[in-house]
XYZ file of C-alpha atoms in Angstrom:
264
model
C -0.086 0.120 -0.043
C 2.921 2.282 0.640
C 3.120 5.806 2.318
C -0.280 7.625 2.469
C -0.860 11.226 3.492
C -3.894 12.598 5.358
C -5.070 15.480 7.461
C -6.943 15.693 10.965
C -8.328 18.641 12.787
C -6.634 18.579 16.166
C -7.104 21.331 18.713
C -7.001 24.556 16.622
C -4.587 23.034 13.936
C -5.187 21.109 10.627
C -2.428 18.549 11.047
C -0.837 16.822 7.953
C 0.650 13.474 8.515
C 1.948 10.344 6.775
C 1.180 6.748 7.619
C 2.729 3.310 6.500
C 2.801 -0.283 7.362
C 0.737 -2.360 9.891
C 1.335 -3.599 13.295
C 2.209 -1.941 16.587
C 1.811 1.769 16.458
C 4.793 4.266 16.369
C 4.481 8.078 16.056
C 7.559 9.947 14.925
C 7.903 13.627 15.781
C 10.399 15.782 13.922
C 12.784 18.543 14.988
C 12.961 22.169 14.540
C 12.978 23.230 10.841
C 11.960 19.784 9.761
C 8.750 18.229 8.606
C 7.371 14.589 8.530
C 9.538 13.843 5.535
C 12.568 13.563 7.797
C 11.383 10.273 8.944
C 10.598 8.981 5.462
C 13.342 6.414 5.515
C 12.325 4.866 8.783
C 8.641 4.743 7.755
C 9.633 2.716 4.769
C 11.901 0.442 6.721
C 9.462 -0.270 9.556
C 6.664 -1.553 7.476
C 5.977 -4.114 10.105
C 4.685 -1.360 12.284
C 1.930 0.955 11.868
C 3.999 4.339 11.613
C 2.749 7.940 11.723
C 4.824 11.055 11.078
C 3.036 14.335 11.447
C 4.053 17.953 10.780
C 4.139 20.153 13.870
C 2.135 23.196 13.931
C 3.400 25.709 11.516
C 5.773 23.174 9.895
C 5.386 21.457 6.579
C 1.661 21.387 5.664
C 0.170 21.736 9.194
C -1.422 25.163 9.977
C -0.189 27.235 12.806
C -3.296 27.937 14.665
C -3.225 30.239 17.776
C 0.427 29.546 18.630
C 1.528 30.173 22.158
C 5.225 29.591 21.825
C 5.024 26.957 24.603
C 6.218 23.257 25.104
C 2.746 22.672 26.629
C 0.821 23.427 23.562
C 3.110 21.338 21.315
C 2.668 18.467 23.841
C -1.179 18.842 23.780
C -1.003 18.598 19.983
C 0.867 15.242 20.191
C -1.669 14.037 22.895
C -4.371 14.941 20.610
C -2.768 13.040 17.785
C -2.425 10.005 19.999
C -6.005 10.228 21.279
C -7.719 10.809 17.993
C -5.586 9.360 15.168
C -2.927 6.727 16.163
C -4.107 5.413 19.523
C -1.572 4.603 22.254
C 1.813 4.343 20.668
C 5.611 4.313 21.032
C 6.725 7.773 20.361
C 10.069 8.631 18.620
C 11.170 12.249 18.711
C 14.242 14.090 17.435
C 15.543 17.238 19.186
C 12.511 19.534 19.706
C 10.374 16.414 18.958
C 12.051 14.480 21.604
C 11.330 17.154 24.227
C 7.721 17.028 22.977
C 7.530 13.210 23.426
C 9.044 13.313 26.970
C 6.490 15.984 28.064
C 3.605 13.968 26.734
C 5.037 10.745 28.257
C 5.111 12.379 31.614
C 1.606 13.760 31.249
C -0.298 10.902 29.569
C 1.276 7.428 30.283
C -1.828 5.700 28.947
C -1.081 7.083 25.450
C 2.778 6.896 25.371
C 3.645 3.200 25.680
C 7.379 3.700 25.038
C 9.847 6.508 24.214
C 12.780 7.021 21.860
C 14.421 10.421 21.927
C 17.348 11.492 19.754
C 19.525 14.519 20.184
C 17.119 15.699 23.021
C 17.408 18.134 25.859
C 15.052 18.624 28.906
C 16.657 21.933 29.913
C 18.737 24.631 28.112
C 21.316 27.102 29.426
C 21.526 30.811 28.894
C 23.576 30.610 25.633
C 21.111 28.037 24.107
C 17.979 30.092 25.170
C 19.442 33.244 23.595
C 20.307 31.250 20.428
C 16.650 30.023 20.159
C 15.227 33.529 20.967
C 17.453 35.009 18.265
C 16.340 32.485 15.741
C 12.681 33.257 16.526
C 13.352 37.001 15.877
C 14.940 36.172 12.530
C 12.282 33.549 11.470
C 10.058 35.927 9.485
C 12.782 37.687 7.558
C 13.378 35.339 4.505
C 16.974 36.540 4.019
C 17.846 36.125 7.750
C 16.217 32.868 8.376
C 17.900 31.109 5.295
C 21.297 32.408 6.327
C 20.731 31.213 9.870
C 19.580 27.858 8.371
C 22.782 27.632 6.292
C 25.008 28.288 9.345
C 23.190 25.967 11.631
C 22.784 23.215 9.196
C 26.501 23.352 8.404
C 27.330 22.979 12.089
C 24.901 20.122 12.563
C 26.313 17.911 9.962
C 29.634 16.242 9.852
C 29.508 14.165 6.811
C 31.386 16.234 4.131
C 29.451 14.434 1.283
C 26.085 15.874 2.345
C 24.660 18.456 -0.007
C 24.198 21.249 2.404
C 22.526 23.688 -0.049
C 19.954 20.974 -0.860
C 19.392 20.274 2.798
C 18.928 23.906 3.632
C 16.364 24.167 0.879
C 14.343 21.356 2.415
C 14.537 22.873 5.847
C 13.499 26.212 4.352
C 10.572 24.693 2.715
C 9.606 22.963 5.921
C 9.286 26.213 7.914
C 7.244 27.983 5.278
C 6.692 31.682 6.404
C 8.764 31.019 9.608
C 5.891 31.660 12.095
C 5.789 27.936 13.185
C 9.704 27.997 13.362
C 9.551 31.008 15.702
C 6.826 29.442 17.758
C 8.846 26.267 18.275
C 12.119 28.091 18.873
C 10.403 30.167 21.573
C 9.155 27.015 23.159
C 12.572 25.608 23.372
C 13.965 28.783 24.825
C 11.376 28.411 27.560
C 13.238 25.276 28.896
C 15.645 27.611 30.635
C 13.149 29.161 33.080
C 10.810 26.070 33.108
C 13.082 22.858 32.520
C 11.278 19.550 31.816
C 13.747 17.631 33.896
C 11.705 17.399 37.146
C 8.767 15.733 35.272
C 10.873 12.904 33.828
C 10.634 10.952 37.072
C 6.873 10.326 36.151
C 7.910 8.323 33.098
C 7.643 4.695 33.831
C 7.682 3.225 30.333
C 10.877 2.233 28.687
C 13.013 5.028 27.286
C 15.853 4.818 24.740
C 18.183 7.907 24.586
C 20.056 8.289 21.433
C 22.977 10.710 20.967
C 25.250 11.658 18.176
C 28.983 10.976 18.658
C 29.974 14.427 17.512
C 26.716 16.495 18.330
C 27.805 19.960 19.428
C 24.206 21.183 19.671
C 23.066 18.455 22.115
C 26.177 16.989 23.707
C 26.428 13.850 25.799
C 25.778 16.067 28.903
C 22.284 16.538 27.824
C 21.808 12.708 27.489
C 23.239 12.241 30.915
C 20.681 14.639 32.519
C 18.005 12.633 30.828
C 19.501 9.206 31.940
C 19.962 10.460 35.602
C 16.300 11.647 35.710
C 14.509 8.771 33.900
C 13.681 5.685 35.934
C 13.856 3.250 33.015
C 16.278 4.544 30.453
C 19.053 3.109 28.144
C 21.594 4.897 25.985
C 22.689 4.270 22.375
C 25.214 6.392 20.441
C 25.345 6.972 16.792
C 28.946 7.025 15.455
C 30.224 9.451 12.952
C 27.254 11.838 13.352
C 26.508 15.384 14.495
C 23.117 16.711 15.572
C 21.418 15.796 12.288
C 22.295 12.222 12.864
C 19.581 10.895 10.468
C 21.371 12.735 7.721
C 24.989 11.932 8.785
C 24.470 8.159 9.528
C 20.873 7.158 8.547
C 21.646 3.466 8.562
C 22.921 3.540 12.091
C 19.874 5.562 13.282
C 17.606 3.009 11.620
C 19.472 0.030 13.393
C 19.399 1.860 16.822
C 15.661 2.493 16.390
C 14.919 -1.074 15.401
C 16.691 -2.276 18.468
C 14.753 0.348 20.597
C 11.450 -0.812 19.168
C 12.082 -4.574 19.591
C 13.976 -4.619 22.898
C 11.043 -3.708 24.982
């Protein structure tokens, strides 16, 4: 049957998503300046699961709605997706998406049956918060946002064979007019004053934390904070990969995800 796309009205947003396969449900949540397409390879590989990958509000083909710039709102969007579209599922999130998944798992253990997070933080420091707020300010200026995407993308990739221009173009298309990007960046900046870390103790389902060997944006320290706070967590590392590990070493990411989905 292959990949299929659909839309659903959830909260105040028309959410675009892609489905594939049959079997246990898995919901993929992308990172900042991405869309559901960043998980296309995994959706094709995991046809023995019923996979869903949706566009966060204001990203890809999902509408923005009344954006609040908060992690809580992005979490509630995922909860609505699990409640009304996929049903209870293992949730896989990258970076921003991982933070959203952890928040949902702490809030709704009945809907999140397992967690896999890649390149994810539960708290950010002053420098990171300033970075996110600066990106939010630049988001609606087409010239500035593309320049910042070029700068950030180059720093997030370690594989010299990756076509950075092509990747930046995809990321630029994913954020559209930039308002959803600004909304999500503001939500991440909020982790400085309101970290998610204290809520992690409430997550009792299995959690796999995955880090990139050369990830400067979300280094091993961020993973250690998660591992210390989560009751049932294991760690896997993707070799030869920066923050965009699914670009740098997609095969290793797929293998790590396969282990995480089967070793439960």
